[in-house]
Amino acid sequence: MKKIGTICATVMVFVIAALGYIALGVAVYGCWLLAKWFGLIVGGVVVYYVCNDALKEMAGDK
C-alpha cells in the first residue's frame, strides 16, 4: 500500500508541476500578445496624431 501511495504522490507532484509550467507559459504568452497589441495600438495612435498635425500644418501653409 505504501508503494501505491508513493506512486500517487509522485504522479500528483508531476501533474501539479506540469499545470504550473503550462499556466506560466500561457501567462508569458498572454503578456507578450498583450504587449504586442498594446504597442501596435499606441504606435498607431501616435502615428495618427503626428500625421494629422503634419497634414494640418501643410493645409495651413497653403
Coordinates of C-alpha atoms in Angstrom, one line a residue:
M1 CA 0.0 0.0 0.0
K2 CA 2.9 2.3 0.8
K3 CA 4.3 1.9 -2.7
I4 CA 1.0 2.8 -4.3
G5 CA 0.8 5.9 -2.1
T6 CA 4.3 6.9 -3.2
I7 CA 3.4 6.5 -6.8
C8 CA 0.2 8.5 -6.4
A9 CA 2.2 11.3 -4.6
T10 CA 4.8 11.3 -7.4
V11 CA 2.1 11.5 -10.1
M12 CA 0.4 14.3 -8.3
V13 CA 3.6 16.3 -8.0
F14 CA 4.3 15.8 -11.7
V15 CA 0.7 16.8 -12.6
I16 CA 0.9 20.0 -10.4
A17 CA 4.3 20.8 -11.8
A18 CA 3.0 20.4 -15.4
L19 CA 0.0 22.5 -14.8
G20 CA 2.1 25.2 -13.2
Y21 CA 4.5 25.1 -16.2
I22 CA 1.6 25.3 -18.6
A23 CA 0.0 28.2 -16.6
L24 CA 3.3 30.1 -16.6
G25 CA 3.7 29.6 -20.4
V26 CA 0.2 30.8 -21.0
A27 CA 0.7 33.8 -18.8
V28 CA 4.0 34.7 -20.5
Y29 CA 2.5 34.2 -24.0
G30 CA -0.6 36.3 -22.9
C31 CA 1.6 39.1 -21.6
W32 CA 3.6 39.1 -24.8
L33 CA 0.5 39.2 -27.0
L34 CA -0.9 42.0 -24.8
A35 CA 2.3 44.0 -25.1
K36 CA 2.4 43.4 -28.8
W37 CA -1.2 44.6 -29.4
F38 CA -0.7 47.5 -26.9
G39 CA 2.4 48.6 -28.8
L40 CA 0.6 48.4 -32.1
I41 CA -2.4 50.4 -30.8
V42 CA -0.2 53.1 -29.1
G43 CA 2.1 53.2 -32.2
G44 CA -1.0 53.6 -34.4
V45 CA -2.4 56.4 -32.3
V46 CA 1.0 58.3 -32.2
V47 CA 1.4 57.9 -36.0
Y48 CA -2.2 59.1 -36.5
Y49 CA -1.7 62.3 -34.3
V50 CA 1.7 63.1 -35.9
C51 CA 0.4 62.7 -39.4
N52 CA -2.8 64.6 -38.5
D53 CA -0.7 67.5 -37.2
A54 CA 1.6 67.4 -40.2
L55 CA -1.5 67.5 -42.6
K56 CA -3.0 70.4 -40.7
E57 CA 0.3 72.3 -41.0
M58 CA 0.5 71.5 -44.7
A59 CA -3.1 72.6 -45.2
G60 CA -2.4 75.8 -43.1
D61 CA 0.7 76.7 -45.2
K62 CA -1.3 76.7 -48.5

